[in-house]
XYZ file of C-alpha atoms in Angstrom:
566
model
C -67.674 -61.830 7.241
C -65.031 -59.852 8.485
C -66.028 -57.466 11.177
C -63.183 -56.369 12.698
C -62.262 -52.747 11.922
C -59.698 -51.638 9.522
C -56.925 -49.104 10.587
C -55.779 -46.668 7.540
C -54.542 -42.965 7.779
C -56.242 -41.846 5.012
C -58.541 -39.243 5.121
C -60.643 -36.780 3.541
C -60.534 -36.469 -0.514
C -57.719 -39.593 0.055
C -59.956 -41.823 1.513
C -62.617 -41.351 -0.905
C -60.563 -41.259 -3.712
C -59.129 -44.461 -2.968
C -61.067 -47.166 -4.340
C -60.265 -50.260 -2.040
C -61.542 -47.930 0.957
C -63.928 -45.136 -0.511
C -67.887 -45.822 1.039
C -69.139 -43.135 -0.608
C -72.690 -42.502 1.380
C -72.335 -45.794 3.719
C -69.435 -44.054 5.526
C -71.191 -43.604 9.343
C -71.566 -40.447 11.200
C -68.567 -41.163 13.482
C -66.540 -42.725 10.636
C -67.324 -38.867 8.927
C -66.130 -37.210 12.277
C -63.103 -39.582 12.663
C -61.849 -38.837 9.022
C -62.971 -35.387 8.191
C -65.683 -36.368 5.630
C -68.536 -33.982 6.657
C -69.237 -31.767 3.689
C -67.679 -33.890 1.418
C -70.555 -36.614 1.196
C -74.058 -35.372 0.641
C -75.962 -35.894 4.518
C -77.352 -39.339 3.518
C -76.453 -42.415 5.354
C -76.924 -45.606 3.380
C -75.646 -49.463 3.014
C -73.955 -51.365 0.699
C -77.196 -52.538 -0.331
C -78.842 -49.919 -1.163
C -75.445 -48.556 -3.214
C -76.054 -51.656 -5.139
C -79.696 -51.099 -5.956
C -79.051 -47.838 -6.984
C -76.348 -48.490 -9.584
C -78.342 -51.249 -10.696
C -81.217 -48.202 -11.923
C -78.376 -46.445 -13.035
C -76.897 -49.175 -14.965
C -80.483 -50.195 -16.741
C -80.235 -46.761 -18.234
C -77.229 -46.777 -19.788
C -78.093 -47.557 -23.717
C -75.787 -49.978 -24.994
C -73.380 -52.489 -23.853
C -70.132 -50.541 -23.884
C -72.009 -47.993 -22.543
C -72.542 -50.516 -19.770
C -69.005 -51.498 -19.903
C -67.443 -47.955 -19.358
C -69.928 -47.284 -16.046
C -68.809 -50.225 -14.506
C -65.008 -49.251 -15.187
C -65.702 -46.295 -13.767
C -67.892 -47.866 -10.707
C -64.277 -50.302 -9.919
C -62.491 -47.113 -10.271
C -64.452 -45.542 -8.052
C -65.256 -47.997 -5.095
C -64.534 -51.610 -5.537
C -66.436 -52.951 -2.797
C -69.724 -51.770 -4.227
C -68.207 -52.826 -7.901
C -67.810 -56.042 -6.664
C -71.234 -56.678 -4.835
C -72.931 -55.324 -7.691
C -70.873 -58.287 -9.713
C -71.718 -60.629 -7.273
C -75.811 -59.944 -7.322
C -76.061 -60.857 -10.519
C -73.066 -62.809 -11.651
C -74.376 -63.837 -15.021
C -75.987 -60.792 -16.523
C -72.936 -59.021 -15.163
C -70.155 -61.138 -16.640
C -70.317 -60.453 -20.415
C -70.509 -56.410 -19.305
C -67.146 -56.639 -17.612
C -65.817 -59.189 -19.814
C -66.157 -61.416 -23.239
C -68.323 -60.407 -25.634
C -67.778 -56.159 -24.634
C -64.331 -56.060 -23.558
C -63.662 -56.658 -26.968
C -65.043 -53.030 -27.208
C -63.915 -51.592 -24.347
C -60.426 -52.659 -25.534
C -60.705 -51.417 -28.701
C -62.068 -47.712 -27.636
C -59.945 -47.610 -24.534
C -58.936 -44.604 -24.962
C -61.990 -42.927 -25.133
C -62.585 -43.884 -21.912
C -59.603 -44.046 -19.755
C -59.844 -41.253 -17.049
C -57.800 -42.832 -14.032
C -54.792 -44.986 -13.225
C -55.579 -48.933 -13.001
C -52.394 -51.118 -12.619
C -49.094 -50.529 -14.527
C -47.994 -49.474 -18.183
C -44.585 -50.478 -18.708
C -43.699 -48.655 -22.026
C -40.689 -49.681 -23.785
C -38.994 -45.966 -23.620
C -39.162 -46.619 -19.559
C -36.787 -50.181 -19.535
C -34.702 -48.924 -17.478
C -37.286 -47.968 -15.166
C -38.795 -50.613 -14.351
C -37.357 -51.970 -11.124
C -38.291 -48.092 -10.012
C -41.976 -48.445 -11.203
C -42.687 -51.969 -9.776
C -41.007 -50.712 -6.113
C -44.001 -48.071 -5.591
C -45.132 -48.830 -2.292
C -48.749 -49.564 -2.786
C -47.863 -52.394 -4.227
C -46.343 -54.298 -1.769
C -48.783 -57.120 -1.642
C -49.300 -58.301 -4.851
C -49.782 -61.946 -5.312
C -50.773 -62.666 -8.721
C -50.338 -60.407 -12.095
C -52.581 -60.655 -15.201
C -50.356 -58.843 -18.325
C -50.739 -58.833 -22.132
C -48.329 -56.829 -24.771
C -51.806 -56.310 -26.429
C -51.157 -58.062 -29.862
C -53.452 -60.548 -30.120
C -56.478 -59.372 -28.165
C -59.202 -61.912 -28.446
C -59.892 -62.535 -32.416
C -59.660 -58.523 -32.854
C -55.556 -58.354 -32.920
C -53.258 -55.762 -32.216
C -54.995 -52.933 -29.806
C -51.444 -51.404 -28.760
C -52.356 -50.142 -25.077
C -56.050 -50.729 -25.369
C -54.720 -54.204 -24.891
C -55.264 -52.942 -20.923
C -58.555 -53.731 -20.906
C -58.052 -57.748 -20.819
C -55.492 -57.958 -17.483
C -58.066 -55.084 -15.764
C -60.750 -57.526 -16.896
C -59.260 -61.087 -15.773
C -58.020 -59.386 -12.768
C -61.460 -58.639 -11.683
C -63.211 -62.275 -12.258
C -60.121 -63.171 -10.167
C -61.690 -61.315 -7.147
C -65.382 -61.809 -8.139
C -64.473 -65.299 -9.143
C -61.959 -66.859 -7.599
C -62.030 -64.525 -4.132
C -59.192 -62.729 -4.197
C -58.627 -59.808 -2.535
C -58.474 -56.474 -4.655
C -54.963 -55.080 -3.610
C -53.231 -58.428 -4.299
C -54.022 -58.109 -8.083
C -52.151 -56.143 -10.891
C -53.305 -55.656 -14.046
C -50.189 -55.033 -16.089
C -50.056 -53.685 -19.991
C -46.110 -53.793 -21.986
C -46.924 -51.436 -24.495
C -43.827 -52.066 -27.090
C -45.856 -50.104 -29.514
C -48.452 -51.326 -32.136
C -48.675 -51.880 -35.623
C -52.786 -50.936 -35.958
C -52.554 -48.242 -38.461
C -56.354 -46.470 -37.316
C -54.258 -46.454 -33.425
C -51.268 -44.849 -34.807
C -53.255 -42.280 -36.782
C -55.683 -41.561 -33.709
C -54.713 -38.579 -31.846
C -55.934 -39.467 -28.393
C -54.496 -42.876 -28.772
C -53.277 -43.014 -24.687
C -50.398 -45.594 -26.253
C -46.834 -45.476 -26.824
C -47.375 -44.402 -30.527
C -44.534 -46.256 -32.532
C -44.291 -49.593 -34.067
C -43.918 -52.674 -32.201
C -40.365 -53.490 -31.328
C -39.758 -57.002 -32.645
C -37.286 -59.767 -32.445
C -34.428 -59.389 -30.354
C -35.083 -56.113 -28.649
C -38.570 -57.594 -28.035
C -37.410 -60.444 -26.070
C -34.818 -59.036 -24.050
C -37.491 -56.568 -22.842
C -40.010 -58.957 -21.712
C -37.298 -60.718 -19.682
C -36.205 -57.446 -18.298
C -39.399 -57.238 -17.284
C -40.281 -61.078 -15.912
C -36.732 -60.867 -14.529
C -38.290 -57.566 -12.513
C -40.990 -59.068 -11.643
C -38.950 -61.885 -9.751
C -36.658 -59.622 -7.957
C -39.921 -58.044 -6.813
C -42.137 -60.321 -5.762
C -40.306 -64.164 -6.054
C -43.375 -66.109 -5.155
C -46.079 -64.039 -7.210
C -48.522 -65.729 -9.535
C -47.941 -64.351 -13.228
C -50.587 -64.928 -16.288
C -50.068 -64.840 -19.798
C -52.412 -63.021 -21.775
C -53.222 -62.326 -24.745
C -49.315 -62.782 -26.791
C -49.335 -63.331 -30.603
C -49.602 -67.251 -31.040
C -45.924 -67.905 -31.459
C -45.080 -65.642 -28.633
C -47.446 -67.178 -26.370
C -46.167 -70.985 -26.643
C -42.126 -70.045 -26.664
C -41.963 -67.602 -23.469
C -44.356 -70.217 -21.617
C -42.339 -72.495 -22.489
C -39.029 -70.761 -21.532
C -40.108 -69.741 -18.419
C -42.891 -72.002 -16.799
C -39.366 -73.528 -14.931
C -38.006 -70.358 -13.510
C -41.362 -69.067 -11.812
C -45.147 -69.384 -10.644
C -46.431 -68.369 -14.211
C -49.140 -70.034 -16.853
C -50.772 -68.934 -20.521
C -54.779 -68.466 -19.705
C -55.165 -68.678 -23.598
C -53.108 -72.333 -23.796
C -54.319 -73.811 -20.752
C -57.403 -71.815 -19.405
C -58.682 -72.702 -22.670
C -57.966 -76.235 -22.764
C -59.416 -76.943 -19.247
C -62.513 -75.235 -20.057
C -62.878 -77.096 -23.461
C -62.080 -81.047 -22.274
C -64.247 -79.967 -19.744
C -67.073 -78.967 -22.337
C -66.391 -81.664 -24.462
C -66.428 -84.116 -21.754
C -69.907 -82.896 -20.800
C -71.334 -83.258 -24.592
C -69.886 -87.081 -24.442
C -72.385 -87.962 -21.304
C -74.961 -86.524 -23.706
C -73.706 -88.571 -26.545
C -72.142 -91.779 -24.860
C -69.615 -92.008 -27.108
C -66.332 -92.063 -25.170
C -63.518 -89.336 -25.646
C -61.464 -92.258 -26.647
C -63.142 -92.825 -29.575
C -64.321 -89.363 -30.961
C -62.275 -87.760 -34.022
C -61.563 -84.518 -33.005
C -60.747 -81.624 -36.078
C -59.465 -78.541 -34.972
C -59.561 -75.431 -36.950
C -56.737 -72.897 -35.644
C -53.632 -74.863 -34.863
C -51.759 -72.189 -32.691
C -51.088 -71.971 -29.406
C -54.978 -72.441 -28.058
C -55.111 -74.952 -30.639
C -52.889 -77.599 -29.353
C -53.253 -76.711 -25.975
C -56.477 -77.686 -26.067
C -55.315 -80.475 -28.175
C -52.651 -81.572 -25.367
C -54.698 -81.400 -22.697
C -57.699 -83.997 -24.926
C -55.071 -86.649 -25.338
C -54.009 -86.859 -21.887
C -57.455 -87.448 -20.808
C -57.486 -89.989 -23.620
C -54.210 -91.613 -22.353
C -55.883 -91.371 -19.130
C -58.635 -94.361 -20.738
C -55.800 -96.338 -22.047
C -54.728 -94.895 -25.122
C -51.804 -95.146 -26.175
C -50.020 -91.791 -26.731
C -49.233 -92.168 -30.301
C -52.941 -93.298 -30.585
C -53.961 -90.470 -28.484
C -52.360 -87.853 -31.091
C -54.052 -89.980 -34.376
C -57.555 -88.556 -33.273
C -56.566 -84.941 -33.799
C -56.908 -83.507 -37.379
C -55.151 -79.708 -36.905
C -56.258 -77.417 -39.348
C -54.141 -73.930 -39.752
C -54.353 -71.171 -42.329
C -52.929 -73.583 -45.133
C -55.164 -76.064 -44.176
C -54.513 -79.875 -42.583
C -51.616 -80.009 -41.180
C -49.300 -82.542 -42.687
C -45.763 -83.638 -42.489
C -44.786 -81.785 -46.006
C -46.085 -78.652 -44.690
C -43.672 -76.102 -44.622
C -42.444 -74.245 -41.120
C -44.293 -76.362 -38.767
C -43.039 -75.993 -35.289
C -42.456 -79.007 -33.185
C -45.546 -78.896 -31.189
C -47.213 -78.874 -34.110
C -45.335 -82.149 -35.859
C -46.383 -84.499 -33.288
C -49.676 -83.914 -35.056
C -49.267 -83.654 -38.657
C -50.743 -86.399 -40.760
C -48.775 -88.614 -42.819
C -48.628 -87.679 -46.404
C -49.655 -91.652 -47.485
C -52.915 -90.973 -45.248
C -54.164 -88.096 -47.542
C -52.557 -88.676 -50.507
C -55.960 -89.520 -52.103
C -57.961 -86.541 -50.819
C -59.516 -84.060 -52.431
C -57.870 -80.490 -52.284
C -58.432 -77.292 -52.363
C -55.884 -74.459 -54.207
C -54.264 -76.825 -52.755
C -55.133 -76.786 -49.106
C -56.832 -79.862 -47.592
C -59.735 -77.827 -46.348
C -62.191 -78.211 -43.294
C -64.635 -80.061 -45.174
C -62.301 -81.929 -47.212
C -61.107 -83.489 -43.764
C -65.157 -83.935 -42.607
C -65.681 -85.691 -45.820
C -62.462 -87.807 -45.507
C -61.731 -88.384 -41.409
C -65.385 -88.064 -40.496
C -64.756 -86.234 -37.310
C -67.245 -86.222 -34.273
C -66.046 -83.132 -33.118
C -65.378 -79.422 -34.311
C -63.261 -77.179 -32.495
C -62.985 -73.447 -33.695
C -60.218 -71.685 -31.700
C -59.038 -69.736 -35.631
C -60.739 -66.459 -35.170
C -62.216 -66.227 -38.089
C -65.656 -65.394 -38.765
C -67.486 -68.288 -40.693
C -64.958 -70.760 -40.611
C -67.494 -73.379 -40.225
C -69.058 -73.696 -43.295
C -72.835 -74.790 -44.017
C -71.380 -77.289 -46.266
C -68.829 -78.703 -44.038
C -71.373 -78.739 -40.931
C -74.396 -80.136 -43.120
C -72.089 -82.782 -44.170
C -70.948 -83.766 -40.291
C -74.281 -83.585 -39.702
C -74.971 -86.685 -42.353
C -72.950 -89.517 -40.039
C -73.112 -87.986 -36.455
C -76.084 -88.608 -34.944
C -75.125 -85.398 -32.219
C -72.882 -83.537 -33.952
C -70.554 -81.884 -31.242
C -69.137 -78.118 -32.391
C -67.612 -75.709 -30.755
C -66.704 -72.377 -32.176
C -64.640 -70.800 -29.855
C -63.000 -67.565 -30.791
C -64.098 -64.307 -29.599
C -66.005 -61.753 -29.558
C -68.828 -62.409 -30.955
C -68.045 -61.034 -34.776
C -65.312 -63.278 -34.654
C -66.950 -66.243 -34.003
C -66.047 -69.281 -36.415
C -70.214 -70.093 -36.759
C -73.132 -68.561 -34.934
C -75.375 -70.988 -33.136
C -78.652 -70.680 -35.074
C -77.017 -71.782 -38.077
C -75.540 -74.641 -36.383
C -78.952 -75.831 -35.410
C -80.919 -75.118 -38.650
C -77.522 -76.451 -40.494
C -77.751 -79.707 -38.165
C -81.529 -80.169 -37.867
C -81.163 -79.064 -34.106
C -78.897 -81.669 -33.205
C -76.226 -79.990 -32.900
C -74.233 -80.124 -29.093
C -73.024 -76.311 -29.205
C -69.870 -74.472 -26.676
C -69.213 -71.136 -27.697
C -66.527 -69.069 -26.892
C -68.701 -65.897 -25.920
C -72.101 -65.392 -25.294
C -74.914 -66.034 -27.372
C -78.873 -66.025 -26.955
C -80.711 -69.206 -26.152
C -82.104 -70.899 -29.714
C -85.264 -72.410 -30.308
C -85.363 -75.559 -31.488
C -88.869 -77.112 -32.699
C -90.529 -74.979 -29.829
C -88.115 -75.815 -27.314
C -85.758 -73.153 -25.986
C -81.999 -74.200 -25.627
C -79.483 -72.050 -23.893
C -75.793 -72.320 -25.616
C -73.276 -73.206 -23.097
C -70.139 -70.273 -23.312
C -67.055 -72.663 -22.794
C -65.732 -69.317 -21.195
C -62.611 -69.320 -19.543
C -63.618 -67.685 -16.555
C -64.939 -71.634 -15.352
C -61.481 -72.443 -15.145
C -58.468 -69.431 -14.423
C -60.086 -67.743 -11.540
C -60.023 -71.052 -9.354
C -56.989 -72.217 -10.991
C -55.333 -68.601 -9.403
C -57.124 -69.305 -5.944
C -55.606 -73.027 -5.712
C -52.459 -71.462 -6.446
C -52.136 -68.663 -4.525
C -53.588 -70.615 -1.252
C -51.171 -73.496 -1.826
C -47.793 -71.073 -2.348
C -47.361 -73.130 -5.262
C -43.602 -72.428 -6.425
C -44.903 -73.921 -10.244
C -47.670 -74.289 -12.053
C -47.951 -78.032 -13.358
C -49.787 -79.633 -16.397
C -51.261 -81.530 -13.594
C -52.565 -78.781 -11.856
C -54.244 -77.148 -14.663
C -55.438 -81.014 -15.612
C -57.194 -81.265 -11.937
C -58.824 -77.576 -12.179
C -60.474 -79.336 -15.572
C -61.816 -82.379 -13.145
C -63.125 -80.622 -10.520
C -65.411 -78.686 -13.299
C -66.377 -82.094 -14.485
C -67.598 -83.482 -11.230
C -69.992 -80.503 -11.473
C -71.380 -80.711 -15.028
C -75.242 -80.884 -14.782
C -75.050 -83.824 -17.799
C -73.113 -86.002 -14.986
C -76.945 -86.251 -13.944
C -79.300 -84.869 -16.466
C -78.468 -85.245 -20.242
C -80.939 -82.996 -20.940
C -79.001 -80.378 -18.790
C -76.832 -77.326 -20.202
C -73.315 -78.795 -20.984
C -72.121 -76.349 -18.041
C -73.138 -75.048 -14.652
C -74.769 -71.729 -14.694
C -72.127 -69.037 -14.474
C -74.343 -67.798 -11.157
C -72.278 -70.437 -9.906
C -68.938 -70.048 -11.102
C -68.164 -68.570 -7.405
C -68.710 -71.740 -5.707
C -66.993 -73.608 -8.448
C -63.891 -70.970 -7.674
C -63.590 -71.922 -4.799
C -63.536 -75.927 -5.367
C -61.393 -75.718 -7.401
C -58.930 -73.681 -6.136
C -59.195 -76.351 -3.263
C -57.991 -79.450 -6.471
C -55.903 -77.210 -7.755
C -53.809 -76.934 -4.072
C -54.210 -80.387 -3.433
C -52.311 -81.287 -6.631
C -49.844 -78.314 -5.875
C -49.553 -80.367 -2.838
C -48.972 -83.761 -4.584
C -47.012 -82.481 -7.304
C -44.409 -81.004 -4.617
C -44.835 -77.715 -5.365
C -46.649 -76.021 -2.609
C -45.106 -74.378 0.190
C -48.272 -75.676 2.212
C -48.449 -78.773 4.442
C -51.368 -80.473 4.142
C -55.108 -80.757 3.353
C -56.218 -78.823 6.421
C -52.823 -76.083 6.029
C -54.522 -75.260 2.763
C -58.018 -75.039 3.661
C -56.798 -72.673 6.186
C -55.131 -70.689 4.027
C -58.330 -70.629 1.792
C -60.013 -69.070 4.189
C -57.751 -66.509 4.824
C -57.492 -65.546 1.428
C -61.052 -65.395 0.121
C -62.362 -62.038 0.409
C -66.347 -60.755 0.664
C -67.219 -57.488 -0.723
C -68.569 -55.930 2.440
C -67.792 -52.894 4.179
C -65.935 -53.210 6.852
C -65.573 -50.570 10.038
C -62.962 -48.008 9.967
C -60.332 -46.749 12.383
C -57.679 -43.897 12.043
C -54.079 -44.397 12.844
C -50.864 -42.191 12.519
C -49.555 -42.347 9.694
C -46.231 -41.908 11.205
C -46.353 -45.176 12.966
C -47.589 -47.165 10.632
C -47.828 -47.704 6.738
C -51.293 -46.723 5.134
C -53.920 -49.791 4.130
């Protein structure tokens, strides 16, 4: 805990109204003299703690969950310390508040609540503003950006600016998370206009009302921006999130070489699932290398998860031809197979031969989901489509026929978008059923017995993943990086040790976890020659530094001639 005070100029309605330095009540009598705060703050004199206590009774009143949502928006707006140590108390009742299942809300009615500025909207009528925007001062030390062009916002789609909601929220499970300190994230939204007909028609819709700008013009303004954002800041840490399928894959792709950057919804997603999966095998003992995996939604989460599966499985001596034969993708027009028209090359490598399933059944045509259960027998359902019922009764009831544990995992959020829901997984599989879900869901019972679902939530994975590589200066991020944050989350599944266990640690946890495996994450930065750190003990020094506390520190005043403001 850092106890050494903190000089700022601020004062008065400044330094409350800044939220990485407002108190509110805990400010101290001399602090009050010091920075002209008498009168402004009712006489009382509290802590931190009792802040926290208090916004807890406030927060049990609130009615519903986005009700929830929008006081702790305006709580982080407001003073982020006490935000974050009200996170931090209760890590996993407060999670799905400030993130999956209601952010899918909060996105979507955005504008109903957005009162004050939170990171950057880069509209597409300011282009040619953008090296002006990104120079403001108070934003000199930014490390790592979370931004989205808010098409594909969890299963919900286009949400135009509301889109905001996802970077503010990832942002703040990097702090609460991962550690990092408040000012050195930004939360960035390129609004390029949206295509939802009810946002267009809304009249305090806070978004760049115009359709989305498309193709060429498209692309040449997010590289006007990622080309910003590298003049700016070289060394900063940038996150995909939240781009249309297609979109996510090729500008990953293109420009994973020229700076720090990752997808959280391609890799983030495919940590957290091997790990998942990994954790149902030491229930089931059957080994990854020999489980049929079918995945329904072959885009961009798809086969990253996908990817990341068979190089685990190459890792046990599969070959990597082998590797891809126990995938079965399953997009819109069903199982993908070489005769399938458009396919894009990441998805080829996977396409079944058309001699394999010339004999199967059909569909209108389509080789459907249970078409492939009844034909390839899979051991393992993956839902990353965002549709709603996608796992049929039929198709599970028939899994459930060969596999003794059937393992299913219906990932897409929120929670109406989810591909099954877990009761009917259990009363579809006799309560057999080994059950990830992408957001959260109640605990089921199960012939008496209570069983808790385990949310394969990404927030397991990105936060620690951003620590690792902020701490280590990587200069990339590499598939063996994300690959390590995966295997540091599997030294710490409770199955390792208890099959009976949940297949993943409590989320009360996922702080400690944040910080272990930011630690692999370095090391491999390290290995993979891509850290501008030394050593082992270089980076745990740097870990250190970084990790922040939400705890009040003392203040001091300084001239604000001499020196910039904190």
């Amino acid at each position: 805990m850092n106890e050494e005070p903190l000089s700022t100029s601020l004062a008065g309605y400044d330094l409350i109204n800044s939220p990485l330095l407002n108190k509110g009540t805990a400010f101290t009598n001399h602090e009050r003299d010091l920075f002209d705060l008498h009168g402004l703050l009712p006489p009382h004199i509290g802590s931190l703690a009792d802040q926290v206590e208090r916004r807890v009774q406030a927060l049990e009143q609130q009615p519903t969950a986005f009700a929830k949502y929008a006081f702790l928006r305006d709580l982080q707006d407001a003073n982020e310390t006490l935000f974050y140590a009200l996170l931090l108390r209760d890590v996993e009742r407060m999670l799905p508040l400030v993130y999956t299942p209601t952010v899918g809300e909060g996105c979507q009615r955005f504008s109903e609540i957005w009162r004050k500025p939170r990171g950057l909207f880069i509209s597409y009528p300011n282009r040619d503003r953008i090296d002006h925007i990104l120079s403001y001062s108070r934003f000199e030390n930014v490390k790592c950006i979370v931004f989205s062009d808010g098409e594909r916002i969890l299963g919900l789609g286009d949400q135009g600016a509301g889109g905001m909601g996802i970077p503010i929220g990832k942002m703040a499970l990097y702090t609460a998370l991962g550690g990092i300190h408040p000012e050195h994230c930004l939360p960035i939204l390129l609004d390029v206009g949206t295509d939802n007909e009810d946002l267009l028609r809304n009249p305090i819709y806070v978004g760049w009302r115009h359709r989305r700008v498309r193709d060429q013009e498209y692309d040449a303004f997010v590289d006007t921006f990622v080309q910003a954002v590298k003049k700016r800041w070289p060394h900063v840490l940038l996150q995909w999130e939240d781009f249309a399928g297609a979109n996510a894959a090729r500008f990953l792709n293109r420009y994973r070489d020229e700076l720090c950057t990752f997808n959280d919804d391609i890799q983030g997603t495919a940590a957290v699932t091997a790990a998942t999966l990994i954790s149902a095998i030491n229930v089931t003992g059957i080994p990854l290398e020999r489980q049929k995996i079918a995945v329904v939604g072959f885009g961009s989460a798809g086969i990253g998860i996908t990817n990341l599966l068979a190089r685990f499985m190459e890792d046990r001596g599969l070959s990597p031809e082998a590797a891809r034969g126990r995938f079965y993708g399953i997009d819109r027009c069903g199982l993908v197979t070489e005769s399938m028209k458009d396919l894009r090359p990441e998805q080829w490598v996977y396409a079944r031969g058309d001699e394999e399933v010339r004999d199967w059944s059909r569909t209108n045509g389509q080789i459907t989901l249970l078409d492939v259960v009844r034909n390839a027998k899979p051991s393992v359902l993956i839902g990353v489509s965002g549709q709603a019922g996608a796992f049929t009764e039929q198709a599970v009831r028939e899994m459930a026929q060969y596999a003794e544990r059937p393992v299913i995992f219906p990932l897409s959020n929120p929670t109406s978008r989810s591909e099954a829901i877990p009761r009917d997984l259990m009363n579809w599989t006799s309560g057999r059923a080994l059950i990830g879900t992408g957001t959260a869901f109640d605990p089921v019972n199960v012939g008496g017995k209570t069983v808790r679902i385990a949310q394969t939530n990404n927030s397991y994975i990105f936060p620690g993943l951003a620590l690792g590589i902020v701490a280590a200066q990587a200069k990339r991020v590499t598939d063996a990086m994300v690959k390590a944050a995966a295997a540091e989350l599997i030294r710490h599944l409770p199955t390792q040790t208890d099959k009976e266990g949940s297949l993943l640690p409590s989320l009360s946890d996922a702080r400690r976890l944040g910080r272990l495996i930011g630690q692999a994450v370095g090391m491999q930065a390290i290995k993979d020659g891509q850290s501008e750190v030394a050593d082992e003990d270089a980076l745990q020094r740097e870990l250190e530094a970084i990790i922040w506390e939400p705890v009040y520190r003392p203040y001091e005043r300084k001239d604000a001639s001499r020196q910039r403001a904190v």
